[in-house]
PDB file of C-alpha atoms in Angstrom:
ATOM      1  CA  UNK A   1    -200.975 148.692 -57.450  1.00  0.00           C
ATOM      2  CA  UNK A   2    -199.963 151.409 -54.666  1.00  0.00           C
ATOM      3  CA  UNK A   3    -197.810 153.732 -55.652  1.00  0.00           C
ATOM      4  CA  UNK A   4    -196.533 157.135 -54.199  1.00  0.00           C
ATOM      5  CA  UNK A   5    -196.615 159.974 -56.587  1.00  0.00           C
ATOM      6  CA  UNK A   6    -194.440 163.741 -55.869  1.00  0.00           C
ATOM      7  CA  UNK A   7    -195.891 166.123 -58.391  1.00  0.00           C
ATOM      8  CA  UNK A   8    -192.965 168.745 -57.892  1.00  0.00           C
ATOM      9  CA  UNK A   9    -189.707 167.302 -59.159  1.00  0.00           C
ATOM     10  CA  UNK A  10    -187.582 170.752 -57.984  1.00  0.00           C
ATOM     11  CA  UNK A  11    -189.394 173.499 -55.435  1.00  0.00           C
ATOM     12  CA  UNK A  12    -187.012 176.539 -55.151  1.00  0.00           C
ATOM     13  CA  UNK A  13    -187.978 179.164 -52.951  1.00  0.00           C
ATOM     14  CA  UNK A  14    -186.888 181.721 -51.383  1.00  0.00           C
ATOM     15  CA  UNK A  15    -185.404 181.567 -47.563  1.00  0.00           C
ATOM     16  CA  UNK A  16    -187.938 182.364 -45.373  1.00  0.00           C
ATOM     17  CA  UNK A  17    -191.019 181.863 -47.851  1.00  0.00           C
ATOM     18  CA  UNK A  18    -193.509 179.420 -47.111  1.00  0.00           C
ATOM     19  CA  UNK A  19    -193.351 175.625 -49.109  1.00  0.00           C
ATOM     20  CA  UNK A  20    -195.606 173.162 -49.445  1.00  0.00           C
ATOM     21  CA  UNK A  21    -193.998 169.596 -50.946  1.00  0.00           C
ATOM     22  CA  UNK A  22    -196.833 167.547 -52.694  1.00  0.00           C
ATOM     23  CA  UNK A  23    -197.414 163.752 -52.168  1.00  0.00           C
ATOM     24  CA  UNK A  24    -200.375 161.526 -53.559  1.00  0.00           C
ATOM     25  CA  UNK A  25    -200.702 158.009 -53.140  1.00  0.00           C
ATOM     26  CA  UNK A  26    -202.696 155.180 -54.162  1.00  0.00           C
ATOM     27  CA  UNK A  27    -204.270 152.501 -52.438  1.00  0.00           C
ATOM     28  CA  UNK A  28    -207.454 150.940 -51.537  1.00  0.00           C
ATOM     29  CA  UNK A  29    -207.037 150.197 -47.840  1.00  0.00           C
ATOM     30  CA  UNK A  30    -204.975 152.037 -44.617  1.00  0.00           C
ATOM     31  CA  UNK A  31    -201.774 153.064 -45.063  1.00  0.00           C
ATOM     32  CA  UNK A  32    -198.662 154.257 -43.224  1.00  0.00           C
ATOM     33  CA  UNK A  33    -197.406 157.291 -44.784  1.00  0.00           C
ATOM     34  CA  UNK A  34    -193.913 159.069 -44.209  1.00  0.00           C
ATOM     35  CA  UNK A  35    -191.504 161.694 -45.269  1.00  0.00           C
ATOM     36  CA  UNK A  36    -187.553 161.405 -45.544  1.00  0.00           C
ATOM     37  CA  UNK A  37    -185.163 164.129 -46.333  1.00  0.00           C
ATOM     38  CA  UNK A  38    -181.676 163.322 -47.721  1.00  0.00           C
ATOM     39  CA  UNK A  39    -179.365 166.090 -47.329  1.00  0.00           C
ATOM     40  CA  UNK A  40    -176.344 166.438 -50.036  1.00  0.00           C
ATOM     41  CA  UNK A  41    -173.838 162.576 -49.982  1.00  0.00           C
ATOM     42  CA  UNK A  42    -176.256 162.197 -46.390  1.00  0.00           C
ATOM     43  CA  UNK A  43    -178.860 158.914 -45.866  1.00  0.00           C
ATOM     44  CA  UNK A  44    -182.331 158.785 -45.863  1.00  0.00           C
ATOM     45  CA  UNK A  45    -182.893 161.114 -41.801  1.00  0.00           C
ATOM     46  CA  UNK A  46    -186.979 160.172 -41.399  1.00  0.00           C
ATOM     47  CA  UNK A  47    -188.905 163.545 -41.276  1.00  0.00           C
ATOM     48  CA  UNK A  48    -192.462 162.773 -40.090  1.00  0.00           C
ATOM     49  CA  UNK A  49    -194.966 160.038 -40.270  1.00  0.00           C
ATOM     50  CA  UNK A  50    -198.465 159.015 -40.178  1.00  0.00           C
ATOM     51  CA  UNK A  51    -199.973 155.757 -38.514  1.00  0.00           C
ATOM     52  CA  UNK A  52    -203.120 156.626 -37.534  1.00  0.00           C
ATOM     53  CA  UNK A  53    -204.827 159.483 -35.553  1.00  0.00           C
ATOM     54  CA  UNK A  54    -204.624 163.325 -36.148  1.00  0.00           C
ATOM     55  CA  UNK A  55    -204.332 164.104 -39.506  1.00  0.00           C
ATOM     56  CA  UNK A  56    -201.990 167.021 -39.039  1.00  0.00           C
ATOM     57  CA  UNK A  57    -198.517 165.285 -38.225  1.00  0.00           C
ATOM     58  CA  UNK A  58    -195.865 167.502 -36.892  1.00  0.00           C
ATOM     59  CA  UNK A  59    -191.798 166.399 -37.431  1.00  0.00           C
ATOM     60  CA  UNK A  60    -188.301 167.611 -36.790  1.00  0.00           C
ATOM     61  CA  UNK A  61    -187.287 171.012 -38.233  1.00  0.00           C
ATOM     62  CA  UNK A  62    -190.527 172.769 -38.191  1.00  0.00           C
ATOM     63  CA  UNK A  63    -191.721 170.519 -40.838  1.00  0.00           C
ATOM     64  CA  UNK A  64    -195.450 169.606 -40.304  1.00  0.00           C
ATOM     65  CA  UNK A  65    -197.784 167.167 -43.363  1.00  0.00           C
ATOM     66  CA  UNK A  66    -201.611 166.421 -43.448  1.00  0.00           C
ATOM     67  CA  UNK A  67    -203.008 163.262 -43.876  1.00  0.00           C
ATOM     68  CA  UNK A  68    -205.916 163.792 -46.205  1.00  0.00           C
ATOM     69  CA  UNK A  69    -207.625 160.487 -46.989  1.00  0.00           C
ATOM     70  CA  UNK A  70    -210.392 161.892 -49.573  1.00  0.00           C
ATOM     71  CA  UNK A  71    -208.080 163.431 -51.730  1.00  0.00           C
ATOM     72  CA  UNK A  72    -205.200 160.865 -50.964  1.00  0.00           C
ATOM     73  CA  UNK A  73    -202.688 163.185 -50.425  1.00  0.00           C
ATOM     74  CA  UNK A  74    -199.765 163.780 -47.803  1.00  0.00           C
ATOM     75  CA  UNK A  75    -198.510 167.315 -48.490  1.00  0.00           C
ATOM     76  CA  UNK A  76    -195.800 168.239 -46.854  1.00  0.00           C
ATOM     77  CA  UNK A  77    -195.680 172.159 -45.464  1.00  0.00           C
ATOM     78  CA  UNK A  78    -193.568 174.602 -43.479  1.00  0.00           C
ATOM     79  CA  UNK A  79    -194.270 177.780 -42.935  1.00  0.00           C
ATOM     80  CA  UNK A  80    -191.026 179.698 -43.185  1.00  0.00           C
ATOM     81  CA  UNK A  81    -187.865 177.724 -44.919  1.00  0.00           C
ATOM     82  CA  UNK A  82    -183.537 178.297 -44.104  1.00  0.00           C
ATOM     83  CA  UNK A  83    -181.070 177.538 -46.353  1.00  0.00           C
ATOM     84  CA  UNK A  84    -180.383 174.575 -44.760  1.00  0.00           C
ATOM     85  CA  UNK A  85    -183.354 173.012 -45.468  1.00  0.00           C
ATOM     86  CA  UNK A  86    -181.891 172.741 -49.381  1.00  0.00           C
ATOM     87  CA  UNK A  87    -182.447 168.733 -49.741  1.00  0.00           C
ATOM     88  CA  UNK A  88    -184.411 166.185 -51.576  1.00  0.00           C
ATOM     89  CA  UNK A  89    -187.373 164.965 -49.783  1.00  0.00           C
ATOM     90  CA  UNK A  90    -189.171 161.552 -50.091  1.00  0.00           C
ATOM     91  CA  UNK A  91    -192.547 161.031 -49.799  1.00  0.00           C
ATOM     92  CA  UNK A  92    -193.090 157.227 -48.943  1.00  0.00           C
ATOM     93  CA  UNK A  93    -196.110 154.470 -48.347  1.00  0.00           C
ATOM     94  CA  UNK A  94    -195.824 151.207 -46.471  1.00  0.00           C
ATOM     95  CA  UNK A  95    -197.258 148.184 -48.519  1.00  0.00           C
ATOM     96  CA  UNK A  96    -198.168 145.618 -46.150  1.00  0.00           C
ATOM     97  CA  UNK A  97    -199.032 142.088 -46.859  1.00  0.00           C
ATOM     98  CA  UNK A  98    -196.391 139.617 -47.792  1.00  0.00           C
ATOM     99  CA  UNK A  99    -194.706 142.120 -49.907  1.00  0.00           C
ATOM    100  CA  UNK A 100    -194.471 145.053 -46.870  1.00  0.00           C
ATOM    101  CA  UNK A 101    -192.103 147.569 -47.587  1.00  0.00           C
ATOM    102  CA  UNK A 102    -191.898 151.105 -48.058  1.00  0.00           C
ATOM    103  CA  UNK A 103    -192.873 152.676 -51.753  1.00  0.00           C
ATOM    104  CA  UNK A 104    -191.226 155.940 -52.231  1.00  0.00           C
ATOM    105  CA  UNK A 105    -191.979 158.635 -54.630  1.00  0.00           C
ATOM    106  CA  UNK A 106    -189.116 160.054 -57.086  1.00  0.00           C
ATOM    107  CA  UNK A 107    -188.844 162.442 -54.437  1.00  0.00           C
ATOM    108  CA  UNK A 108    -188.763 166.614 -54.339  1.00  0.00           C
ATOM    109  CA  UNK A 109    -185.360 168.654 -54.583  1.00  0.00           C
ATOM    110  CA  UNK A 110    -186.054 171.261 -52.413  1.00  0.00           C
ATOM    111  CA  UNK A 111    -183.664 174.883 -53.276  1.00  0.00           C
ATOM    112  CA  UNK A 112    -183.454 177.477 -51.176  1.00  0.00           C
ATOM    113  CA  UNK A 113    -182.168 180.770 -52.208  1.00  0.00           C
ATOM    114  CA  UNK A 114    -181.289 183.649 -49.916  1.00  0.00           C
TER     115      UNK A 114
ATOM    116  CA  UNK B   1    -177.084 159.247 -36.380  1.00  0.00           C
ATOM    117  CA  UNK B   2    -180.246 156.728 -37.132  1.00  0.00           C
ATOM    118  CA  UNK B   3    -178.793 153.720 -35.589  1.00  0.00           C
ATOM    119  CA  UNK B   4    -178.393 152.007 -38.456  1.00  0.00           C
ATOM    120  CA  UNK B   5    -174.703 151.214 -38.918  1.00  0.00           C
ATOM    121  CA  UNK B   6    -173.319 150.175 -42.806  1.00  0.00           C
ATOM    122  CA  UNK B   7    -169.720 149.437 -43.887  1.00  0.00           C
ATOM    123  CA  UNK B   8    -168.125 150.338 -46.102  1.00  0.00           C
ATOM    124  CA  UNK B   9    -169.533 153.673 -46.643  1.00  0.00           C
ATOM    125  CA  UNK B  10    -167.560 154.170 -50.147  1.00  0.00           C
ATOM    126  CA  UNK B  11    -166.412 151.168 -52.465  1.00  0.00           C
ATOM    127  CA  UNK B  12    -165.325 151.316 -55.878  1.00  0.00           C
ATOM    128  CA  UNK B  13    -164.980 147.625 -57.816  1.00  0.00           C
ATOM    129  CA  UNK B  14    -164.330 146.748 -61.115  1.00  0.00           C
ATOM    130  CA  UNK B  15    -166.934 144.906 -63.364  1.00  0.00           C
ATOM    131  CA  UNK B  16    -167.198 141.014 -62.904  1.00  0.00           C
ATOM    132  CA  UNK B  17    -166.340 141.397 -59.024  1.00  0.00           C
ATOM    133  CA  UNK B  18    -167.776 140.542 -56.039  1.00  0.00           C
ATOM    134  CA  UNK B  19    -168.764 142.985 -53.319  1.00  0.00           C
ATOM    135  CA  UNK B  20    -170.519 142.319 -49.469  1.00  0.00           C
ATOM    136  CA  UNK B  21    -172.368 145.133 -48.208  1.00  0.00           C
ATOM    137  CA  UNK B  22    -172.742 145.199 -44.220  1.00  0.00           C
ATOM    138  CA  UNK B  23    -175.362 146.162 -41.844  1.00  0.00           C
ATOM    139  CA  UNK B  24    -176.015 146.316 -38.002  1.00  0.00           C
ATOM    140  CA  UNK B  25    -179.342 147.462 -37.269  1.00  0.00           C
ATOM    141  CA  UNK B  26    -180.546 149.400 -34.524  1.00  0.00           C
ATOM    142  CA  UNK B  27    -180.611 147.604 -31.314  1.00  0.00           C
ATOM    143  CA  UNK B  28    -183.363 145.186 -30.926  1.00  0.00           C
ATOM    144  CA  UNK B  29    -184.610 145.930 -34.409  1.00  0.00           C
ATOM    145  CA  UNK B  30    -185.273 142.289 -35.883  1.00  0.00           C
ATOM    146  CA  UNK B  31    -186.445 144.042 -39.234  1.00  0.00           C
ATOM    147  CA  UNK B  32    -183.712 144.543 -41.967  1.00  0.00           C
ATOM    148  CA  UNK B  33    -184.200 145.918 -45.552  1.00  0.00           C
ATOM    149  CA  UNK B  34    -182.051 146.871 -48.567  1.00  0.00           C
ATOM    150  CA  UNK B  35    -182.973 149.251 -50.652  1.00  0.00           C
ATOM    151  CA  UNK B  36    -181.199 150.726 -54.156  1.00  0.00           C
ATOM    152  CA  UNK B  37    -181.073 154.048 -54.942  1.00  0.00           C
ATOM    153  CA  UNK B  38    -179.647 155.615 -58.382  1.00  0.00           C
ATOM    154  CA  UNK B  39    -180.151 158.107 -60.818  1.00  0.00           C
ATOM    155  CA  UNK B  40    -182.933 156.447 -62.888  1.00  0.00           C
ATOM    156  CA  UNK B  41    -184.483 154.324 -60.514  1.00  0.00           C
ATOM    157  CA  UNK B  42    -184.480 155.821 -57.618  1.00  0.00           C
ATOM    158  CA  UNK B  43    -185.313 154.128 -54.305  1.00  0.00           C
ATOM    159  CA  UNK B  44    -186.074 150.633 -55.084  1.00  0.00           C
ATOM    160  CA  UNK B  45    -186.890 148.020 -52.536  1.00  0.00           C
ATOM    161  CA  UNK B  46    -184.628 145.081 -52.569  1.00  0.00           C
ATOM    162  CA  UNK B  47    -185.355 142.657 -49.846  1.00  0.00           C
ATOM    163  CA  UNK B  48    -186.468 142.533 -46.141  1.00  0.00           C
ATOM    164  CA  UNK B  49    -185.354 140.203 -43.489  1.00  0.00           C
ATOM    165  CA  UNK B  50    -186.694 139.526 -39.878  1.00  0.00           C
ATOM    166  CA  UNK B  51    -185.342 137.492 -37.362  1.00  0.00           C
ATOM    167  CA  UNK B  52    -183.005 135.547 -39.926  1.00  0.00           C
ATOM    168  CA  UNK B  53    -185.797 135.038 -42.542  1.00  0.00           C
ATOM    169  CA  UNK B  54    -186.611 136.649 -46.030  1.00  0.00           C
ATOM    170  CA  UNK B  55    -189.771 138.034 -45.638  1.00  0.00           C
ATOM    171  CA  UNK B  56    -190.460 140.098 -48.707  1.00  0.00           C
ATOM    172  CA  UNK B  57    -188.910 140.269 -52.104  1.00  0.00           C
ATOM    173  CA  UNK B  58    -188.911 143.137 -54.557  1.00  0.00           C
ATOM    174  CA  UNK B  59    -187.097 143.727 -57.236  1.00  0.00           C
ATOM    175  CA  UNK B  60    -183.885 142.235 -56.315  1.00  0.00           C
ATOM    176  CA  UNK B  61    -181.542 140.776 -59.441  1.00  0.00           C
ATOM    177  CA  UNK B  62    -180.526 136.905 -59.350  1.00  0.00           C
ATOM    178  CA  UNK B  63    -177.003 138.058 -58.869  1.00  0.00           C
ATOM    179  CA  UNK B  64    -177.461 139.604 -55.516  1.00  0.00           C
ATOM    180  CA  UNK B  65    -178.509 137.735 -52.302  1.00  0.00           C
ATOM    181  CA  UNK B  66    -178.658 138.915 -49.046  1.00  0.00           C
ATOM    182  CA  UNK B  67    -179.027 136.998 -45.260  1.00  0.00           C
ATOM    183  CA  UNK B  68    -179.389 138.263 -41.942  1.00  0.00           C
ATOM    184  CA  UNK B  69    -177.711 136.191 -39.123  1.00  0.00           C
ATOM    185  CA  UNK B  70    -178.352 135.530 -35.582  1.00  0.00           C
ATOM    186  CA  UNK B  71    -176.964 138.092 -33.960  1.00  0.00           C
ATOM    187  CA  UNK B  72    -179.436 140.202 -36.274  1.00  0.00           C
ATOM    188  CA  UNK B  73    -176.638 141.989 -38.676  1.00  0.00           C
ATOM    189  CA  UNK B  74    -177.045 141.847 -42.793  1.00  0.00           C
ATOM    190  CA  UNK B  75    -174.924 141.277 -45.501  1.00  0.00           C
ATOM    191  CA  UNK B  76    -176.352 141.922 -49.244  1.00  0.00           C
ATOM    192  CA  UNK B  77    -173.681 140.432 -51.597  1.00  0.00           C
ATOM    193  CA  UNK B  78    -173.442 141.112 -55.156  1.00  0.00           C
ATOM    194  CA  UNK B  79    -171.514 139.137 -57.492  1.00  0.00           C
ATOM    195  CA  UNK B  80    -171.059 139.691 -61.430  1.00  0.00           C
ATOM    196  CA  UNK B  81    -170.807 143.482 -60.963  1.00  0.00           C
ATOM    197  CA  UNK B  82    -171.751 145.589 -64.139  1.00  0.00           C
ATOM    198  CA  UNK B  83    -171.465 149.162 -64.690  1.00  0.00           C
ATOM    199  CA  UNK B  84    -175.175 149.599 -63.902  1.00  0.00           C
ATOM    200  CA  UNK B  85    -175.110 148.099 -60.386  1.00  0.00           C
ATOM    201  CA  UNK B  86    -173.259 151.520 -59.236  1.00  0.00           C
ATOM    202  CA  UNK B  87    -175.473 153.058 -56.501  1.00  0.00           C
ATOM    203  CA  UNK B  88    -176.244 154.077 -53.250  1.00  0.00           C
ATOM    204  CA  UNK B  89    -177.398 150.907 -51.730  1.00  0.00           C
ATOM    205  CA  UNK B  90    -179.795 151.522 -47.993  1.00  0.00           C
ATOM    206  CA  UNK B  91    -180.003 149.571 -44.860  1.00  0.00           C
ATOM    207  CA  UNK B  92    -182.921 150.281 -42.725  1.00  0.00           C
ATOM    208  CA  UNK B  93    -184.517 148.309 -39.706  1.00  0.00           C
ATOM    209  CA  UNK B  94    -187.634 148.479 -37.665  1.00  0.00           C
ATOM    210  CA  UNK B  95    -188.561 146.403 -34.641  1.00  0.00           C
ATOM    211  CA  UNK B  96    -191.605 144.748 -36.307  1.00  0.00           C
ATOM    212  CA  UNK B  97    -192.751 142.812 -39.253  1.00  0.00           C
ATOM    213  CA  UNK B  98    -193.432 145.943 -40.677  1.00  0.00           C
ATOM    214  CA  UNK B  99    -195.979 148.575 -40.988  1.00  0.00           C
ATOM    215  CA  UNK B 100    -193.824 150.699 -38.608  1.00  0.00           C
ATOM    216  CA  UNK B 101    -191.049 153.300 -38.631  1.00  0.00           C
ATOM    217  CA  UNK B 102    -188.429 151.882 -40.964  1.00  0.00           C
ATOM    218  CA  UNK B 103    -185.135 153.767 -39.826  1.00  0.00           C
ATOM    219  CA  UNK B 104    -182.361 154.000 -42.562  1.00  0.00           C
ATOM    220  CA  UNK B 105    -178.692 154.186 -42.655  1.00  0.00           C
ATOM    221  CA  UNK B 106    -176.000 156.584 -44.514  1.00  0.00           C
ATOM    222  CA  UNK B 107    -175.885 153.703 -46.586  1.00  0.00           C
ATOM    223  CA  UNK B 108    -172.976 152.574 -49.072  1.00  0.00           C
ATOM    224  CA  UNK B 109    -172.046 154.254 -52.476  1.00  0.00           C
ATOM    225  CA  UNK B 110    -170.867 151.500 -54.726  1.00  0.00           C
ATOM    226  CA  UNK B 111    -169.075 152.442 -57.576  1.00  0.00           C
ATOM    227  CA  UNK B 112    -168.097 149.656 -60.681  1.00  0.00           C
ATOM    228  CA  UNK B 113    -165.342 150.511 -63.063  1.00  0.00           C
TER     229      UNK B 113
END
C-alpha cells in the first residue's frame, strides 16, 4: 500500500536558520509527489511539486524539495526561514489507478522563533 | 486565492442534522475531490468526481454522499451528524483525471453540537 510518511511531527527553529522538512513515501511504481502548507484557520496553498524531470523542484517562498527515488524521499529544504513561514506542511503522493487521489502525510508543524 | 470557491466557510449543526457542503472549482477544472481533515485523522480522502461521475472512493461513511453537476460545481451532503463528523472538510479540483496538480480550497469548518 503507498503511503506518505513525515518523520518530524514539530520542527522549531530559529528565524533565519536553515530547515529541512522530511518526507518518505512508498510505492512500487512513478509517482507525483507534492508539498502543501496550511497557514493558521488558512486551506491547503500548494507549495511545490514533482511530475517528472529535475529532481531538485523549486516553489513559492524560497521553498525548494528533492526528488530522491533510491532513498524514496521528498525532503523539503530552505535555506534561511521568517517568522511567517510558522505553518504545518503536508507532504503528499498521488495514487493513480481507479483509486487516484492524493495520500498525505500527518504533516510537519513548522515554529519559528525570533 | 486557489480558485477553488466553498460555502459556507463556518457551520455549526446540532447532532442528527443535515448539512450540504458547496464547491465551485476552478474554471475548466472537471476534477472535484473532498477531503476530511481533523485532529486524529488528518487529511483523509473522501471522494473524487469528474465530469459528473464518481471516479474514486475512499473512505467516505454511508451517511455522506456527494455529486457534481453539469455546470461542474459539488455538493458533499451529510446527514445523521454526530459529534465526530466535526472537521475541516476540503474541496480541490484539477483539470484531469488525475495525476496532476490538485488545487484546494479554504475549505469549510463544520462544527456538531
Amino acid at each position: 500500500a503507498q503511503s506518505v510518511t513525515q518523520l518530524d511531527s514539530q520542527v522549531p527553529v530559529f528565524e533565519e536558520a536553515p530547515v529541512e522538512l522530511r518526507c518518505n513515501y512508498s510505492s512500487s511504481v512513478s509517482v507525483y509527489l507534492f508539498w502543501y502548507v496550511q497557514y493558521p484557520n488558512q486551506g491547503l496553498q500548494l507549495l511545490l511539486k514533482y511530475l517528472s524531470g529535475s529532481t531538485l523542484v523549486k516553489g513559492i517562498n524560497g521553498f525548494e524539495a528533492e526528488f530522491n527515488k533510491s532513498q524514496t524521499s521528498f525532503h523539503l529544504r530552505k535555506p534561511s526561514v521568517h517568522i511567517s513561514d510558522t505553518a504545518e506542511y503536508f507532504c503528499a503522493a498521488y495514487r493513480g489507478g481507479s483509486q487516484g487521489n492524493l495520500i498525505f502525510g500527518k504533516g510537519t508543524k513548522l515554529s519559528v522563533k525570533p | 486565492d486557489s480558485g477553488v470557491t466553498q460555502t459556507p466557510k463556518h457551520l455549526i449543526t446540532a447532532t442528527g442534522q443535515r448539512v450540504t457542503l458547496r464547491c465551485s472549482p476552478r474554471s475548466g477544472d472537471l476534477s472535484v475531490y473532498w477531503y476530511q481533515q481533523s485532529l486524529d485523522q488528518g487529511l483523509q480522502f473522501l471522494i473524487q468526481y469528474y465530469n459528473g461521475e464518481e471516479r474514486a472512493k475512499g473512505n467516505i461513511l454511508e451517511r455522506f454522499s456527494a455529486q457534481q453537476f453539469p455546470d461542474l460545481h459539488s455538493e458533499l451532503n451529510l446527514s445523521s451528524l454526530e459529534l465526530g463528523d466535526s472537521a475541516l472538510y476540503f474541496c480541490a479540483s484539477s483539470d484531469r483525471r488525475g495525476g496532476n496538480t490538485i488545487y484546494f480550497g479554504e475549505g469549510s469548518w463544520l462544527t456538531v453540537v
